[in-house]
Amino acid sequence: IDVKIGTEIGIKEFEDCSVVSGVFRFNGNNIGNIGVVGSKRMDYSNAISSINFVRETLSEIFAGINL
């Protein structure tokens, strides 16, 4: 899980925001990212838990697909 706040995001228009993101995997390879953009005052604990749940679920779903 990656958390960037304000200027750490690197985009001037997002300096008053925060981004919480995480990758999901297929066969050990990163295949996508999921994230939340919100205010600097977001509930970080809830955002991190939610992103973690979704990325783990997506990884499990992709693990069950024969591509």
PDB file of N, CA, C and O in Angstrom, residues 35-66:
ATOM      1  N   GLY A  35      -6.842   2.631  -6.434  1.00  0.00           N
ATOM      2  CA  GLY A  35      -6.533   3.729  -5.539  1.00  0.00           C
ATOM      3  C   GLY A  35      -7.734   4.583  -5.188  1.00  0.00           C
ATOM      4  O   GLY A  35      -8.795   4.484  -5.798  1.00  0.00           O
ATOM      5  N   VAL A  36      -7.517   5.410  -4.194  1.00  0.00           N
ATOM      6  CA  VAL A  36      -8.516   6.361  -3.727  1.00  0.00           C
ATOM      7  C   VAL A  36      -7.842   7.733  -3.677  1.00  0.00           C
ATOM      8  O   VAL A  36      -6.745   7.873  -3.150  1.00  0.00           O
ATOM      9  N   VAL A  37      -8.522   8.728  -4.239  1.00  0.00           N
ATOM     10  CA  VAL A  37      -8.072  10.110  -4.128  1.00  0.00           C
ATOM     11  C   VAL A  37      -9.055  10.822  -3.212  1.00  0.00           C
ATOM     12  O   VAL A  37     -10.267  10.712  -3.388  1.00  0.00           O
ATOM     13  N   GLY A  38      -8.538  11.515  -2.215  1.00  0.00           N
ATOM     14  CA  GLY A  38      -9.406  12.218  -1.282  1.00  0.00           C
ATOM     15  C   GLY A  38      -8.700  13.409  -0.675  1.00  0.00           C
ATOM     16  O   GLY A  38      -7.580  13.754  -1.047  1.00  0.00           O
ATOM     17  N   SER A  39      -9.352  14.009   0.276  1.00  0.00           N
ATOM     18  CA  SER A  39      -8.751  15.167   0.946  1.00  0.00           C
ATOM     19  C   SER A  39      -7.636  14.707   1.871  1.00  0.00           C
ATOM     20  O   SER A  39      -7.543  13.534   2.226  1.00  0.00           O
ATOM     21  N   LYS A  40      -6.802  15.650   2.275  1.00  0.00           N
ATOM     22  CA  LYS A  40      -5.733  15.321   3.221  1.00  0.00           C
ATOM     23  C   LYS A  40      -6.306  14.855   4.562  1.00  0.00           C
ATOM     24  O   LYS A  40      -5.609  14.226   5.337  1.00  0.00           O
ATOM     25  N   ARG A  41      -7.577  15.152   4.802  1.00  0.00           N
ATOM     26  CA  ARG A  41      -8.211  14.797   6.075  1.00  0.00           C
ATOM     27  C   ARG A  41      -8.991  13.483   5.979  1.00  0.00           C
ATOM     28  O   ARG A  41      -9.804  13.188   6.834  1.00  0.00           O
ATOM     29  N   MET A  42      -8.733  12.683   4.933  1.00  0.00           N
ATOM     30  CA  MET A  42      -9.463  11.424   4.782  1.00  0.00           C
ATOM     31  C   MET A  42      -9.171  10.486   5.950  1.00  0.00           C
ATOM     32  O   MET A  42      -8.186  10.656   6.672  1.00  0.00           O
ATOM     33  N   ASP A  43     -10.009   9.517   6.122  1.00  0.00           N
ATOM     34  CA  ASP A  43      -9.810   8.471   7.132  1.00  0.00           C
ATOM     35  C   ASP A  43      -8.816   7.473   6.545  1.00  0.00           C
ATOM     36  O   ASP A  43      -9.179   6.542   5.843  1.00  0.00           O
ATOM     37  N   TYR A  44      -7.530   7.686   6.823  1.00  0.00           N
ATOM     38  CA  TYR A  44      -6.469   6.876   6.218  1.00  0.00           C
ATOM     39  C   TYR A  44      -6.593   5.405   6.592  1.00  0.00           C
ATOM     40  O   TYR A  44      -6.386   4.529   5.746  1.00  0.00           O
ATOM     41  N   SER A  45      -6.923   5.124   7.817  1.00  0.00           N
ATOM     42  CA  SER A  45      -7.052   3.736   8.257  1.00  0.00           C
ATOM     43  C   SER A  45      -8.109   3.001   7.440  1.00  0.00           C
ATOM     44  O   SER A  45      -7.893   1.882   6.966  1.00  0.00           O
ATOM     45  N   ASN A  46      -9.249   3.645   7.243  1.00  0.00           N
ATOM     46  CA  ASN A  46     -10.331   3.052   6.459  1.00  0.00           C
ATOM     47  C   ASN A  46      -9.929   2.925   4.986  1.00  0.00           C
ATOM     48  O   ASN A  46     -10.193   1.892   4.349  1.00  0.00           O
ATOM     49  N   ALA A  47      -9.298   3.940   4.428  1.00  0.00           N
ATOM     50  CA  ALA A  47      -8.887   3.900   3.024  1.00  0.00           C
ATOM     51  C   ALA A  47      -7.864   2.789   2.795  1.00  0.00           C
ATOM     52  O   ALA A  47      -7.969   2.028   1.826  1.00  0.00           O
ATOM     53  N   ILE A  48      -6.894   2.659   3.688  1.00  0.00           N
ATOM     54  CA  ILE A  48      -5.872   1.616   3.551  1.00  0.00           C
ATOM     55  C   ILE A  48      -6.505   0.232   3.662  1.00  0.00           C
ATOM     56  O   ILE A  48      -6.210  -0.658   2.859  1.00  0.00           O
ATOM     57  N   SER A  49      -7.386   0.045   4.628  1.00  0.00           N
ATOM     58  CA  SER A  49      -8.067  -1.244   4.783  1.00  0.00           C
ATOM     59  C   SER A  49      -8.890  -1.587   3.551  1.00  0.00           C
ATOM     60  O   SER A  49      -8.879  -2.734   3.078  1.00  0.00           O
ATOM     61  N   SER A  50      -9.602  -0.620   3.010  1.00  0.00           N
ATOM     62  CA  SER A  50     -10.435  -0.844   1.831  1.00  0.00           C
ATOM     63  C   SER A  50      -9.595  -1.189   0.607  1.00  0.00           C
ATOM     64  O   SER A  50      -9.905  -2.143  -0.124  1.00  0.00           O
ATOM     65  N   ILE A  51      -8.545  -0.431   0.368  1.00  0.00           N
ATOM     66  CA  ILE A  51      -7.669  -0.699  -0.778  1.00  0.00           C
ATOM     67  C   ILE A  51      -7.025  -2.066  -0.628  1.00  0.00           C
ATOM     68  O   ILE A  51      -6.947  -2.849  -1.586  1.00  0.00           O
ATOM     69  N   ASN A  52      -6.579  -2.392   0.553  1.00  0.00           N
ATOM     70  CA  ASN A  52      -5.944  -3.688   0.789  1.00  0.00           C
ATOM     71  C   ASN A  52      -6.927  -4.828   0.509  1.00  0.00           C
ATOM     72  O   ASN A  52      -6.583  -5.811  -0.154  1.00  0.00           O
ATOM     73  N   PHE A  53      -8.164  -4.697   0.976  1.00  0.00           N
ATOM     74  CA  PHE A  53      -9.176  -5.727   0.747  1.00  0.00           C
ATOM     75  C   PHE A  53      -9.445  -5.902  -0.751  1.00  0.00           C
ATOM     76  O   PHE A  53      -9.473  -7.025  -1.267  1.00  0.00           O
ATOM     77  N   VAL A  54      -9.631  -4.795  -1.473  1.00  0.00           N
ATOM     78  CA  VAL A  54      -9.953  -4.870  -2.896  1.00  0.00           C
ATOM     79  C   VAL A  54      -8.786  -5.448  -3.687  1.00  0.00           C
ATOM     80  O   VAL A  54      -8.971  -6.310  -4.549  1.00  0.00           O
ATOM     81  N   ARG A  55      -7.562  -5.024  -3.394  1.00  0.00           N
ATOM     82  CA  ARG A  55      -6.422  -5.538  -4.164  1.00  0.00           C
ATOM     83  C   ARG A  55      -6.200  -7.014  -3.902  1.00  0.00           C
ATOM     84  O   ARG A  55      -5.899  -7.776  -4.820  1.00  0.00           O
ATOM     85  N   GLU A  56      -6.377  -7.458  -2.659  1.00  0.00           N
ATOM     86  CA  GLU A  56      -6.242  -8.885  -2.353  1.00  0.00           C
ATOM     87  C   GLU A  56      -7.349  -9.690  -3.033  1.00  0.00           C
ATOM     88  O   GLU A  56      -7.097 -10.773  -3.570  1.00  0.00           O
ATOM     89  N   THR A  57      -8.567  -9.166  -3.038  1.00  0.00           N
ATOM     90  CA  THR A  57      -9.689  -9.851  -3.691  1.00  0.00           C
ATOM     91  C   THR A  57      -9.451  -9.952  -5.190  1.00  0.00           C
ATOM     92  O   THR A  57      -9.653 -11.024  -5.782  1.00  0.00           O
ATOM     93  N   LEU A  58      -9.015  -8.859  -5.821  1.00  0.00           N
ATOM     94  CA  LEU A  58      -8.729  -8.901  -7.254  1.00  0.00           C
ATOM     95  C   LEU A  58      -7.613  -9.899  -7.564  1.00  0.00           C
ATOM     96  O   LEU A  58      -7.701 -10.643  -8.545  1.00  0.00           O
ATOM     97  N   SER A  59      -6.579  -9.927  -6.737  1.00  0.00           N
ATOM     98  CA  SER A  59      -5.489 -10.888  -6.943  1.00  0.00           C
ATOM     99  C   SER A  59      -6.004 -12.318  -6.862  1.00  0.00           C
ATOM    100  O   SER A  59      -5.625 -13.181  -7.668  1.00  0.00           O
ATOM    101  N   GLU A  60      -6.901 -12.596  -5.900  1.00  0.00           N
ATOM    102  CA  GLU A  60      -7.478 -13.935  -5.775  1.00  0.00           C
ATOM    103  C   GLU A  60      -8.348 -14.277  -6.972  1.00  0.00           C
ATOM    104  O   GLU A  60      -8.315 -15.405  -7.477  1.00  0.00           O
ATOM    105  N   ILE A  61      -9.141 -13.316  -7.435  1.00  0.00           N
ATOM    106  CA  ILE A  61      -9.984 -13.555  -8.614  1.00  0.00           C
ATOM    107  C   ILE A  61      -9.136 -13.879  -9.828  1.00  0.00           C
ATOM    108  O   ILE A  61      -9.388 -14.847 -10.549  1.00  0.00           O
ATOM    109  N   PHE A  62      -8.103 -13.065 -10.080  1.00  0.00           N
ATOM    110  CA  PHE A  62      -7.239 -13.310 -11.236  1.00  0.00           C
ATOM    111  C   PHE A  62      -6.463 -14.606 -11.093  1.00  0.00           C
ATOM    112  O   PHE A  62      -6.166 -15.260 -12.100  1.00  0.00           O
ATOM    113  N   ALA A  63      -6.147 -15.018  -9.894  1.00  0.00           N
ATOM    114  CA  ALA A  63      -5.442 -16.284  -9.686  1.00  0.00           C
ATOM    115  C   ALA A  63      -6.311 -17.472 -10.134  1.00  0.00           C
ATOM    116  O   ALA A  63      -5.792 -18.502 -10.536  1.00  0.00           O
ATOM    117  N   GLY A  64      -7.632 -17.322 -10.090  1.00  0.00           N
ATOM    118  CA  GLY A  64      -8.539 -18.391 -10.467  1.00  0.00           C
ATOM    119  C   GLY A  64      -8.913 -18.399 -11.942  1.00  0.00           C
ATOM    120  O   GLY A  64      -9.654 -19.267 -12.401  1.00  0.00           O
ATOM    121  N   ILE A  65      -8.372 -17.449 -12.716  1.00  0.00           N
ATOM    122  CA  ILE A  65      -8.683 -17.362 -14.140  1.00  0.00           C
ATOM    123  C   ILE A  65      -7.547 -17.985 -14.940  1.00  0.00           C
ATOM    124  O   ILE A  65      -6.375 -17.687 -14.726  1.00  0.00           O
ATOM    125  N   ASN A  66      -7.887 -18.850 -15.873  1.00  0.00           N
ATOM    126  CA  ASN A  66      -6.889 -19.444 -16.753  1.00  0.00           C
ATOM    127  C   ASN A  66      -6.775 -18.592 -18.011  1.00  0.00           C
ATOM    128  O   ASN A  66      -7.635 -18.638 -18.890  1.00  0.00           O
TER     129      ASN A  66
END
